[in-house]
Amino acid sequence: MEGIELHLHYVNGGRKPRELTVADLKNFLTPLLNPFGIINFEIRIFRSGIVAALTTHKRPNGLKFLAHCQKPQFPPPLVLHGQRLKIEKCIDEPNVILVRILKREEKELVGFLQRKCQALLISGGITIEDLALAINSPQSDLNARECKVSSFAYGKWEYVGQRVYYRPYRNKLLDAIITFGNHSFVLEWEVDTEVDDRDSTIGSSISSLTENFQLRFPYSAIESAILDDQNSYSLIYTMNQAPKIWVNSVRNYEMNEYICCCQDYRFELRSAFQVRRLLGLEHDGVVPQCSLQSVESYEIGPSLEEQFEDLEETLERYDLGFPVKFQLTKLARNGFLSPRTVSRIIDHVFILQQQQDVGVVKTAAALRRLCQQVPYAGPFVQASELDPFVVSKLFDTFLQALAEEQSYRYPSSNGMLTYKVIVTPSTVQLAGPELESSNRVLRNYANFSDHFLRATFADEDGEPLYFDSYHNNSDVFEERFNRLLEAGIKICGRVYEFLGFSHSSLRAQKCWSLAPFMHNGTRINADMLIFKLRDFSHIRIAARSAARIGQTFTDTSKAIPIDPDIVEEIEDVERKGYVFSDGVGTCSLEVMQMLQATRKPFSIPATVFQIRYAGAKGIISLDNRLSGSVLRLRPSMIKFRGTGESNIEICGVGSRKLPLVLNRSLIKILEDLNVPHQAFKDLQDRAINKLRSGVSSLLNAAALLEELGIGKSTDTPWLIRKMQHLGLELSEDMFFRDLLDAAVLTKLQDLKYRTRLPVDQGATLYGIMDEFATLEEGEIYCCWMDEGGHKKHVSGSVLITRSPALHPGDVQMVKAINIPGDSPLNDLHNCVVFSAKGERDLPSQLSGGDLDGDIFQVIWDKTLIPTACERPSDYSKPSLEELDRQVCRKDMSDHFVDFMKNDLLGRVSTLHMILADRYDQGTLHEDCKLLARLHSTAVDFSKTGVSISSRQFPAKKSSHLRPDFMAPGRKIVIEEHGITVEDDHIDFLDNDDPPIAGEPFRKRYYESKKFLGILYRSIDERVFFKELHNTSAILKDDSRMSAGVLLDVLEYVCTEVGDLAWEHWTEYAAAMKDTYEAAVRDIILQYSTNPPEYLEEIEVFIGSIICRTGQRSKRQKEFTTGMKEKYDREARAYMAAIRACDGTQDLDSDKWKGLRLSMACLDVHIKQAKSNIGRLHACRTDSFGWIAAAAVLRELEVFQKDRDVGPLKKGWGMFKKALRFE
């Protein structure tokens, strides 16, 4: 048995001091335990009787310490606060998980200390015990990190003349404490609240309730820190986000709609002693550095509410257009400029818009650019920089540039500009507009897109806000979010009413709102629009009604009009209560060809589409037996009728076989089904070796980028191959090295922190039903087309599953069969076909799946197929309570808030993963099966309105003690010299933040003995990167040049084209580069999840946000998807524009216009790279040069073919080197 627990008692019944803390005992025991080899240990303090329990994972060492303390000696070894302590062994064995946690923590700690010793031994040496003492020194006591505060205010920096003053708009006198941690500081105080008990059964009474209140300020959000040690003991932090609220009731926190523009927080310290303590913490590196300077307060002038009222009245007087008014309001509401300053520039904006005749769109774009460039007010910004006249001139510059710019973006037939707001517990911030996928509702009212608003509800840091069992934050949902939805969101004189949400937006805590408008003589408000969709009055369940209306808000790529007469309804295939055809229909070849016509030319014809049609949703597959134009739908597809819509809307296409990647939950299930560990280790090794191979040569690097989906929109893999063919040297190029580093790192993080293992012998495909009764029960047909258009299929025993899989029965073994050549099934590809025979359909056995768009994973890798599978789960559907009246919008908005408040899907998944690792039986344990059942209910919560409760979780199973593969990772630093993986990171030492009120535990991690833990520990990204750079033929060169290889490309092209003139396009190319850099800057600012630490250009280019701590947050995942889509769209447009093939240029007048322009673009980039400047924006990009290089070499191929010059000459780079040598 590992570990031992010892109990400490006061001799002769001494009383424990009330203020005794864990830090007190740690500091007391550390020097006594270290000589016995005990560095890391756990202390738990008890309220009475036993003073504390001491737990260590080193049982022999603990017994030696016990024997030493029990030995008679003078002076006694254990004397605390003047009282003797006795020590004895606990009768019970220590907590096994806690022992494993201590063992892991000490292992990490010893490694950390040894690395420190190696660095310090050069100058005399230091022992591990000494460093352990330093780590457990009194400085780690949070009491030593506290400062007392007498008042707290939020306000703004404002200017009077040339002087800057702090203007508090809300000031609160209080008896509070600031506690400084490693990553944040907390302001904490108590509030006495009167509670009216007049509804109680014992009569009317007024009682007092003391509530704890916390505001948490992350250091990462601090823009500047000022310490006034002259006029007062004031500490002023300028933040880029509001603090997190931890409180029993938000009703005691004064909030209004304008608080979001007050991001300057002042704390009045109680005395000079508190100032000295703060300076000491700053010296020790605990708190961010403060600037010492005198600060004056200024409280004269109109209030914030009066300033905003004046701004709204001013906006009403001008006919600027909503897009312009929205951006002007955003300048004030988001705190970029004061409302007074915005009011003073409105007249200038209006005049300039009229004089230059630039239109509403470009005026709004110039104001949006102003939001990005204007500095925050404060002591470090001169008053002149924010003077209305100077701000107006800056706006002039942007408007002039935009007026001269040409649009290089493709008009999107599907995208629509979407205006957004972000609602947090204390703010409402404006965002957008952004081009996003359209839907049926927006398409029908395309000319009124600015009357639709997308609202995101989130915590102050942008992450989703969930109900917290440790804190009663229900008022945030009820008093804040629900009331806002009920009253509407007011922007620029409009009131946006709650409208609805799609299934995916509900999970993302987003909804649509609508401001009324006139359409064809009818006033369209939220109720009228819903009425026009169809009559939903027969649905008496709010969640179901919301889901049906939400169908019309689903993102769809295309809408194809069809004749309603071609639509037929056929019966479902149903047996014993199971619907085998749930969500799937068919269509004829003619209809399939109509849908295929909406796709890119020369793409492989699809035979499966996911669609919406009127009130129907699901999958349609090709049935070649049908002649003419026929679309067949089933009752299981039709969710409501009578819409009058006659468009087929495309949601998805079975265009190719998607790669199969094992995730953690599936790996755990397969482990519990006795799949050997070596099978997973082989998959991991194969993926790691592929990364190593990817940096061994340029051809392999191009292949790696293609496999990772990087650079397709910019032709980067093709460009690298061409450069290799020319013999150009890329190893010295700064951008290329960063590109490979970033690509490898993102994949490595997927392998280590998400355990995503690619399976070559596997596929992810849409599922459909066998319409031709060919397959028997337990059989599937799995077929796909490769990139060359050749059909592939699999046969034999295969494994099939569907995500998310939590129950061991969610993975089943079936037989994949070949089909005779004359079977209609042979007309299908890029799908998996399920049998229509048997007692229960197979999709419902796989995590409760159906065929309305679910995708399934098929594995034929023999090493991953278990000898036997578990019985599938079969959860009964919950009974749903119907209303005794028609569902109204208020019911649906209540469901929206209720879902945010009670969505426990993430918590169930997390606890399931923890317990599956902790139990020997893994996912086969009854607790895990219980959680799998609860997970199924939680998945359907959005459609049923039936939620789960944490009270249903397995008893006394906490989620704060976790396996190590769930721990945060090493910190990633992206700087000018490249990407660095930090050496020293210990999660339990880095978690020294003030505890959240009422939250008793912090997350701690033990070394998992299961497959996931072994796979996690087998990857050390720091060691991997070091070895990679030492061994890679294209990364081992440490020199970092910018645009060197691009100059070689340009010189080669100039040699090939001879006297072809291109210099006259230089100015045009420079303007194009400016607009590209502005677009990249927009993306960086929009998708940076943690300003002022903005994204790097390389992250935008590869389409992936590199997580600085290994584990991606939900917000980062969402932002990564949006960022990649937006950049790919921009990159394709600029690539086409540089090649002059974007459809906006007349190429007949100049056959080689694309070649000339691309040469000019490359030349402009090279010259600016050499001078290290950009022309208009601070965001100088390296990626523009690579886009220009790909464009110019593509154009050169056309030129060479036309001149019959032949292919690119091999060995050009070696020839260039010879010339330089001479």
Short mmCIF file of N, CA and C in Angstrom, two decimals, residues 327 330 368 372 408-410 412 416-418 420 431-437 713-714 1075-1088 1095 1099-1104 1118-1134 1187:
data_model
loop_
_atom_site.label_atom_id
_atom_site.label_comp_id
_atom_site.label_asym_id
_atom_site.label_seq_id
_atom_site.Cartn_x
_atom_site.Cartn_y
_atom_site.Cartn_z
N GLN A 327 -21.82 51.61 -36.06
CA GLN A 327 -20.38 51.73 -35.78
C GLN A 327 -20.09 52.91 -34.85
N LYS A 330 -21.03 51.79 -31.48
CA LYS A 330 -20.03 50.82 -31.00
C LYS A 330 -18.80 51.53 -30.45
N ARG A 368 -15.27 51.39 -38.55
CA ARG A 368 -14.86 50.12 -37.94
C ARG A 368 -13.34 50.06 -37.84
N GLN A 372 -10.38 50.02 -34.43
CA GLN A 372 -9.18 49.19 -34.27
C GLN A 372 -7.93 50.02 -34.03
N TYR A 408 -11.76 43.40 -53.50
CA TYR A 408 -11.14 42.19 -54.01
C TYR A 408 -11.87 40.95 -53.51
N ARG A 409 -13.05 41.12 -53.01
CA ARG A 409 -13.77 39.99 -52.43
C ARG A 409 -14.86 39.52 -53.38
N TYR A 410 -15.02 38.23 -53.46
CA TYR A 410 -16.10 37.67 -54.26
C TYR A 410 -17.44 38.02 -53.62
N SER A 412 -20.79 37.01 -52.31
CA SER A 412 -21.24 35.69 -51.88
C SER A 412 -22.73 35.54 -52.15
N MET A 416 -24.29 36.49 -45.73
CA MET A 416 -25.04 37.70 -45.41
C MET A 416 -24.37 38.40 -44.25
N LEU A 417 -24.30 39.72 -44.33
CA LEU A 417 -23.70 40.50 -43.24
C LEU A 417 -24.58 40.41 -42.01
N THR A 418 -23.99 40.00 -40.92
CA THR A 418 -24.74 39.77 -39.68
C THR A 418 -24.26 40.71 -38.59
N LYS A 420 -24.11 41.84 -34.65
CA LYS A 420 -24.03 41.01 -33.45
C LYS A 420 -23.94 41.85 -32.19
N ALA A 431 -20.83 44.17 -31.99
CA ALA A 431 -19.80 43.52 -32.82
C ALA A 431 -20.32 43.38 -34.24
N GLY A 432 -19.37 43.24 -35.18
CA GLY A 432 -19.73 43.02 -36.57
C GLY A 432 -19.92 44.32 -37.32
N PRO A 433 -20.56 44.22 -38.51
CA PRO A 433 -21.17 43.01 -39.07
C PRO A 433 -20.13 42.09 -39.71
N GLU A 434 -20.45 40.78 -39.72
CA GLU A 434 -19.58 39.77 -40.30
C GLU A 434 -20.36 38.99 -41.36
N LEU A 435 -19.64 38.59 -42.41
CA LEU A 435 -20.26 37.77 -43.44
C LEU A 435 -20.39 36.34 -42.92
N GLU A 436 -21.61 35.86 -42.82
CA GLU A 436 -21.86 34.52 -42.31
C GLU A 436 -22.83 33.79 -43.22
N SER A 437 -22.89 32.48 -43.03
CA SER A 437 -23.81 31.68 -43.83
C SER A 437 -25.24 32.14 -43.62
N SER A 713 -6.32 27.38 -49.82
CA SER A 713 -6.86 28.60 -50.44
C SER A 713 -5.76 29.50 -50.99
N THR A 714 -4.52 29.28 -50.52
CA THR A 714 -3.40 30.12 -50.97
C THR A 714 -2.43 29.37 -51.87
N THR A 1075 -4.86 46.65 -48.59
CA THR A 1075 -6.19 46.14 -48.25
C THR A 1075 -6.11 44.73 -47.71
N TYR A 1076 -5.16 43.94 -48.23
CA TYR A 1076 -4.97 42.59 -47.69
C TYR A 1076 -4.53 42.67 -46.23
N GLU A 1077 -3.59 43.54 -45.92
CA GLU A 1077 -3.10 43.68 -44.55
C GLU A 1077 -4.21 44.16 -43.63
N ALA A 1078 -5.06 45.05 -44.14
CA ALA A 1078 -6.20 45.51 -43.33
C ALA A 1078 -7.15 44.36 -43.05
N ALA A 1079 -7.36 43.48 -44.05
CA ALA A 1079 -8.25 42.34 -43.86
C ALA A 1079 -7.68 41.38 -42.82
N VAL A 1080 -6.36 41.13 -42.89
CA VAL A 1080 -5.71 40.25 -41.91
C VAL A 1080 -5.80 40.86 -40.52
N ARG A 1081 -5.60 42.17 -40.44
CA ARG A 1081 -5.70 42.84 -39.14
C ARG A 1081 -7.11 42.72 -38.57
N ASP A 1082 -8.11 42.86 -39.42
CA ASP A 1082 -9.51 42.69 -38.98
C ASP A 1082 -9.70 41.31 -38.36
N ILE A 1083 -9.18 40.29 -39.04
CA ILE A 1083 -9.33 38.91 -38.56
C ILE A 1083 -8.61 38.74 -37.22
N ILE A 1084 -7.40 39.28 -37.12
CA ILE A 1084 -6.63 39.16 -35.88
C ILE A 1084 -7.39 39.78 -34.72
N LEU A 1085 -7.93 40.97 -34.93
CA LEU A 1085 -8.64 41.66 -33.86
C LEU A 1085 -9.96 40.96 -33.52
N GLN A 1086 -10.63 40.45 -34.54
CA GLN A 1086 -11.93 39.82 -34.30
C GLN A 1086 -11.82 38.51 -33.55
N TYR A 1087 -10.77 37.73 -33.86
CA TYR A 1087 -10.69 36.38 -33.32
C TYR A 1087 -9.64 36.20 -32.23
N SER A 1088 -9.05 37.27 -31.75
CA SER A 1088 -8.14 37.18 -30.61
C SER A 1088 -8.97 36.96 -29.35
N LEU A 1095 -3.63 37.46 -31.71
CA LEU A 1095 -3.20 36.36 -32.56
C LEU A 1095 -2.02 36.80 -33.42
N GLU A 1099 -1.03 32.15 -37.30
CA GLU A 1099 -2.22 31.43 -36.86
C GLU A 1099 -3.37 31.66 -37.82
N VAL A 1100 -3.49 32.89 -38.30
CA VAL A 1100 -4.53 33.20 -39.29
C VAL A 1100 -4.27 32.42 -40.57
N PHE A 1101 -3.02 32.37 -40.99
CA PHE A 1101 -2.67 31.73 -42.26
C PHE A 1101 -2.94 30.22 -42.22
N ILE A 1102 -2.61 29.56 -41.10
CA ILE A 1102 -2.83 28.11 -41.03
C ILE A 1102 -4.26 27.78 -40.64
N GLY A 1103 -5.04 28.80 -40.24
CA GLY A 1103 -6.44 28.57 -39.90
C GLY A 1103 -6.65 27.86 -38.59
N SER A 1104 -5.74 28.09 -37.63
CA SER A 1104 -5.87 27.43 -36.34
C SER A 1104 -5.29 28.31 -35.24
N GLU A 1118 -14.53 27.49 -31.36
CA GLU A 1118 -15.49 28.20 -32.21
C GLU A 1118 -14.79 29.27 -33.04
N PHE A 1119 -13.88 30.01 -32.40
CA PHE A 1119 -13.17 31.08 -33.10
C PHE A 1119 -12.27 30.51 -34.20
N THR A 1120 -11.66 29.34 -33.94
CA THR A 1120 -10.80 28.73 -34.94
C THR A 1120 -11.58 28.43 -36.21
N THR A 1121 -12.78 27.87 -36.05
CA THR A 1121 -13.62 27.56 -37.22
C THR A 1121 -13.99 28.82 -37.98
N GLY A 1122 -14.45 29.85 -37.26
CA GLY A 1122 -14.83 31.10 -37.91
C GLY A 1122 -13.66 31.79 -38.57
N MET A 1123 -12.50 31.79 -37.90
CA MET A 1123 -11.31 32.44 -38.44
C MET A 1123 -10.87 31.78 -39.73
N LYS A 1124 -10.84 30.44 -39.74
CA LYS A 1124 -10.40 29.72 -40.94
C LYS A 1124 -11.34 30.00 -42.11
N GLU A 1125 -12.63 29.97 -41.87
CA GLU A 1125 -13.59 30.23 -42.94
C GLU A 1125 -13.42 31.63 -43.51
N LYS A 1126 -13.23 32.60 -42.62
CA LYS A 1126 -13.12 33.99 -43.07
C LYS A 1126 -11.82 34.21 -43.82
N TYR A 1127 -10.70 33.69 -43.30
CA TYR A 1127 -9.43 33.92 -43.99
C TYR A 1127 -9.40 33.19 -45.33
N ASP A 1128 -9.89 31.96 -45.38
CA ASP A 1128 -9.90 31.23 -46.64
C ASP A 1128 -10.71 31.98 -47.70
N ARG A 1129 -11.82 32.56 -47.26
CA ARG A 1129 -12.65 33.34 -48.19
C ARG A 1129 -11.87 34.56 -48.71
N GLU A 1130 -11.20 35.26 -47.80
CA GLU A 1130 -10.41 36.43 -48.19
C GLU A 1130 -9.24 36.02 -49.08
N ALA A 1131 -8.54 34.95 -48.70
CA ALA A 1131 -7.36 34.53 -49.44
C ALA A 1131 -7.71 34.12 -50.87
N ARG A 1132 -8.81 33.40 -51.03
CA ARG A 1132 -9.21 33.01 -52.38
C ARG A 1132 -9.52 34.23 -53.23
N ALA A 1133 -10.18 35.21 -52.61
CA ALA A 1133 -10.52 36.43 -53.35
C ALA A 1133 -9.27 37.20 -53.76
N TYR A 1134 -8.30 37.32 -52.87
CA TYR A 1134 -7.08 38.07 -53.20
C TYR A 1134 -6.22 37.30 -54.19
N ILE A 1187 1.35 34.48 -51.12
CA ILE A 1187 0.20 34.44 -52.03
C ILE A 1187 0.61 34.97 -53.40
#
